[in-house]
mmCIF file of C-alpha atoms in Angstrom:
data_model
loop_
_atom_site.group_PDB
_atom_site.id
_atom_site.type_symbol
_atom_site.label_atom_id
_atom_site.label_comp_id
_atom_site.label_asym_id
_atom_site.label_seq_id
_atom_site.Cartn_x
_atom_site.Cartn_y
_atom_site.Cartn_z
ATOM 1 C CA MET A 435 -4.401 -1.047 -3.403
ATOM 2 C CA GLY A 436 -2.152 -1.517 -6.431
ATOM 3 C CA LEU A 437 0.817 -0.110 -4.535
ATOM 4 C CA LEU A 438 0.211 -2.492 -1.622
ATOM 5 C CA LEU A 439 -0.190 -5.475 -3.938
ATOM 6 C CA GLY A 440 2.860 -4.550 -5.990
ATOM 7 C CA ASP A 441 5.373 -3.643 -3.333
ATOM 8 C CA GLY A 442 3.616 -3.529 0.001
ATOM 9 C CA CYS A 443 4.135 -5.538 3.125
ATOM 10 C CA LEU A 444 0.816 -6.756 4.498
ATOM 11 C CA VAL A 445 2.287 -8.782 7.368
ATOM 12 C CA GLN A 446 1.799 -7.389 10.905
ATOM 13 C CA ALA A 447 1.778 -3.771 9.656
ATOM 14 C CA MET A 448 1.193 -1.744 6.519
ATOM 15 C CA SER A 449 4.383 -0.742 4.774
ATOM 16 C CA PHE A 450 5.764 -0.333 1.276
ATOM 17 C CA SER A 451 9.008 0.504 -0.464
ATOM 18 C CA THR A 452 9.608 3.096 -3.129
ATOM 19 C CA ASN A 453 12.593 4.988 -4.453
ATOM 20 C CA ASP A 454 10.218 7.450 -6.149
ATOM 21 C CA HIS A 455 9.104 9.062 -2.906
ATOM 22 C CA GLU A 456 8.960 12.602 -4.295
ATOM 23 C CA GLU A 457 6.130 11.619 -6.666
ATOM 24 C CA LEU A 458 4.343 8.769 -4.874
ATOM 25 C CA ILE A 459 4.267 9.886 -1.224
ATOM 26 C CA PRO A 460 2.168 13.036 -1.845
ATOM 27 C CA ILE A 461 -0.298 10.970 -3.912
ATOM 28 C CA ILE A 462 -0.549 8.312 -1.211
ATOM 29 C CA ARG A 463 -1.035 10.924 1.517
ATOM 30 C CA GLU A 464 -3.875 12.474 -0.474
ATOM 31 C CA MET A 465 -5.616 9.101 -0.936
ATOM 32 C CA LEU A 466 -5.432 7.950 2.696
ATOM 33 C CA PRO A 467 -8.521 8.302 4.882
ATOM 34 C CA ASP A 468 -8.508 10.705 7.825
ATOM 35 C CA GLY A 469 -6.470 9.469 10.763
ATOM 36 C CA LEU A 470 -3.805 7.679 8.682
ATOM 37 C CA ILE A 471 -0.380 9.046 7.840
ATOM 38 C CA VAL A 472 2.674 7.938 5.879
ATOM 39 C CA LYS A 473 5.817 7.751 7.970
ATOM 40 C CA LYS A 474 9.351 6.941 6.795
ATOM 41 C CA GLN A 475 10.906 3.958 8.571
ATOM 42 C CA LYS A 476 13.932 4.880 10.655
ATOM 43 C CA GLY A 477 17.244 3.930 9.092
ATOM 44 C CA GLU A 478 15.636 2.744 5.858
ATOM 45 C CA ASN A 479 16.172 4.576 2.586
ATOM 46 C CA TYR A 480 13.046 3.427 0.745
ATOM 47 C CA SER A 481 10.656 1.980 3.334
ATOM 48 C CA TRP A 482 7.494 3.728 4.535
ATOM 49 C CA ASN A 483 4.739 2.774 6.994
ATOM 50 C CA ILE A 484 1.060 3.633 6.867
ATOM 51 C CA VAL A 485 0.065 4.225 10.479
ATOM 52 C CA THR A 486 -2.601 5.992 12.492
ATOM 53 C CA SER A 487 -1.574 9.324 13.894
ATOM 54 C CA LYS A 488 -1.905 7.727 17.370
ATOM 55 C CA GLU A 489 0.620 5.012 16.397
ATOM 56 C CA ASP A 490 2.904 7.764 15.196
ATOM 57 C CA GLN A 491 2.857 9.132 18.738
ATOM 58 C CA GLY A 492 3.451 5.676 20.226
ATOM 59 C CA CYS A 493 -0.057 5.294 21.679
ATOM 60 C CA GLY A 494 -1.426 2.498 19.489
ATOM 61 C CA GLY A 495 -4.627 3.021 17.542
ATOM 62 C CA ASN A 496 -7.108 1.482 15.180
ATOM 63 C CA ASN A 497 -5.713 1.415 11.638
ATOM 64 C CA LYS A 498 -8.665 1.579 9.211
ATOM 65 C CA LEU A 499 -6.508 0.356 6.340
ATOM 66 C CA ILE A 500 -5.386 -2.760 8.208
ATOM 67 C CA ASN A 501 -9.031 -3.475 9.066
ATOM 68 C CA ALA A 502 -10.027 -3.180 5.393
ATOM 69 C CA ILE A 503 -7.110 -5.399 4.310
ATOM 70 C CA ARG A 504 -8.219 -7.987 6.883
ATOM 71 C CA GLU A 505 -11.768 -7.945 5.475
ATOM 72 C CA LEU A 506 -10.330 -8.573 1.998
ATOM 73 C CA LYS A 507 -8.396 -11.600 3.391
ATOM 74 C CA LEU A 508 -5.070 -10.021 2.387
ATOM 75 C CA PHE A 509 -3.619 -9.257 5.811
ATOM 76 C CA ASN A 510 -0.619 -11.480 6.629
ATOM 77 C CA CYS A 511 -0.354 -12.523 2.951
ATOM 78 C CA ARG A 512 3.210 -12.690 1.715
ATOM 79 C CA SER A 513 4.134 -11.770 -1.858
ATOM 80 C CA HIS A 514 3.445 -15.231 -3.278
ATOM 81 C CA ASP A 515 -0.007 -15.297 -1.592
ATOM 82 C CA LYS A 516 -1.262 -11.853 -2.652
ATOM 83 C CA PHE A 517 -4.195 -11.592 -5.036
ATOM 84 C CA ILE A 518 -6.443 -8.927 -6.508
ATOM 85 C CA PRO A 519 -9.730 -9.075 -4.572
ATOM 86 C CA ASP A 520 -12.862 -9.559 -6.664
ATOM 87 C CA CYS A 521 -14.276 -6.187 -5.558
ATOM 88 C CA PHE A 522 -11.374 -4.549 -7.428
ATOM 89 C CA LYS A 523 -11.074 -7.084 -10.235
ATOM 90 C CA PHE A 524 -14.737 -6.798 -11.207
ATOM 91 C CA ASN A 525 -15.119 -3.048 -10.974
ATOM 92 C CA THR A 526 -15.126 -0.023 -13.258
ATOM 93 C CA VAL A 527 -12.434 0.489 -15.863
ATOM 94 C CA GLU A 528 -11.091 3.390 -13.796
ATOM 95 C CA VAL A 529 -10.699 1.253 -10.664
ATOM 96 C CA ARG A 530 -9.057 -1.619 -12.571
ATOM 97 C CA HIS A 531 -6.752 0.847 -14.326
ATOM 98 C CA SER A 532 -5.796 2.377 -10.964
ATOM 99 C CA ILE A 533 -4.945 -1.047 -9.492
ATOM 100 C CA LEU A 534 -2.794 -1.917 -12.510
ATOM 101 C CA GLN A 535 -1.126 1.494 -12.438
ATOM 102 C CA GLY A 536 -0.241 1.094 -8.754
ATOM 103 C CA MET A 537 1.241 -2.349 -9.322
ATOM 104 C CA LEU A 538 3.295 -1.161 -12.288
ATOM 105 C CA ASP A 539 4.466 1.985 -10.477
ATOM 106 C CA THR A 540 5.904 -0.150 -7.690
ATOM 107 C CA ASP A 541 6.913 -3.539 -9.025
ATOM 108 C CA GLY A 542 6.745 -3.151 -12.781
ATOM 109 C CA HIS A 543 9.755 -2.542 -14.966
ATOM 110 C CA ILE A 544 10.836 -2.489 -18.583
ATOM 111 C CA ALA A 545 13.722 -4.640 -19.717
ATOM 112 C CA PRO A 546 15.407 -4.503 -23.127
ATOM 113 C CA CYS A 547 14.700 -7.451 -25.414
#
C-alpha cells in the first residue's frame, strides 16, 4: 500500500514506477495475492503494472487489488487526492511502519541542508 500511495498510479489500472527494480520487484511479487503478477510496461524504463495473469494474456480478468483499492475509495485518486486509509493508519506498529517504508522507498528522498 505504501508503494502505491508513494509512487503508484491508481487511475484506470494499477501501476507504479521504480528505478530500484532489482530490489523492489521481487518483494512486490512475493506480497501479491495469487492471480496477480507484476509486468513491465512496454517501452518504459521504470514503469510496471500489477495485472491478473488473464490480463497478461489479453483476456481481461478480475483484479483483486483494484477491487480492494475501490473499497478503500482510492481508485481513480490522483496524487493530490491520495490518502492513507484509516484501516492502515489506525493499525499495528508493524503495519504503519510498512506503509511509511513503502512511501519512503518510492517517493522519499534525502536532500542536503
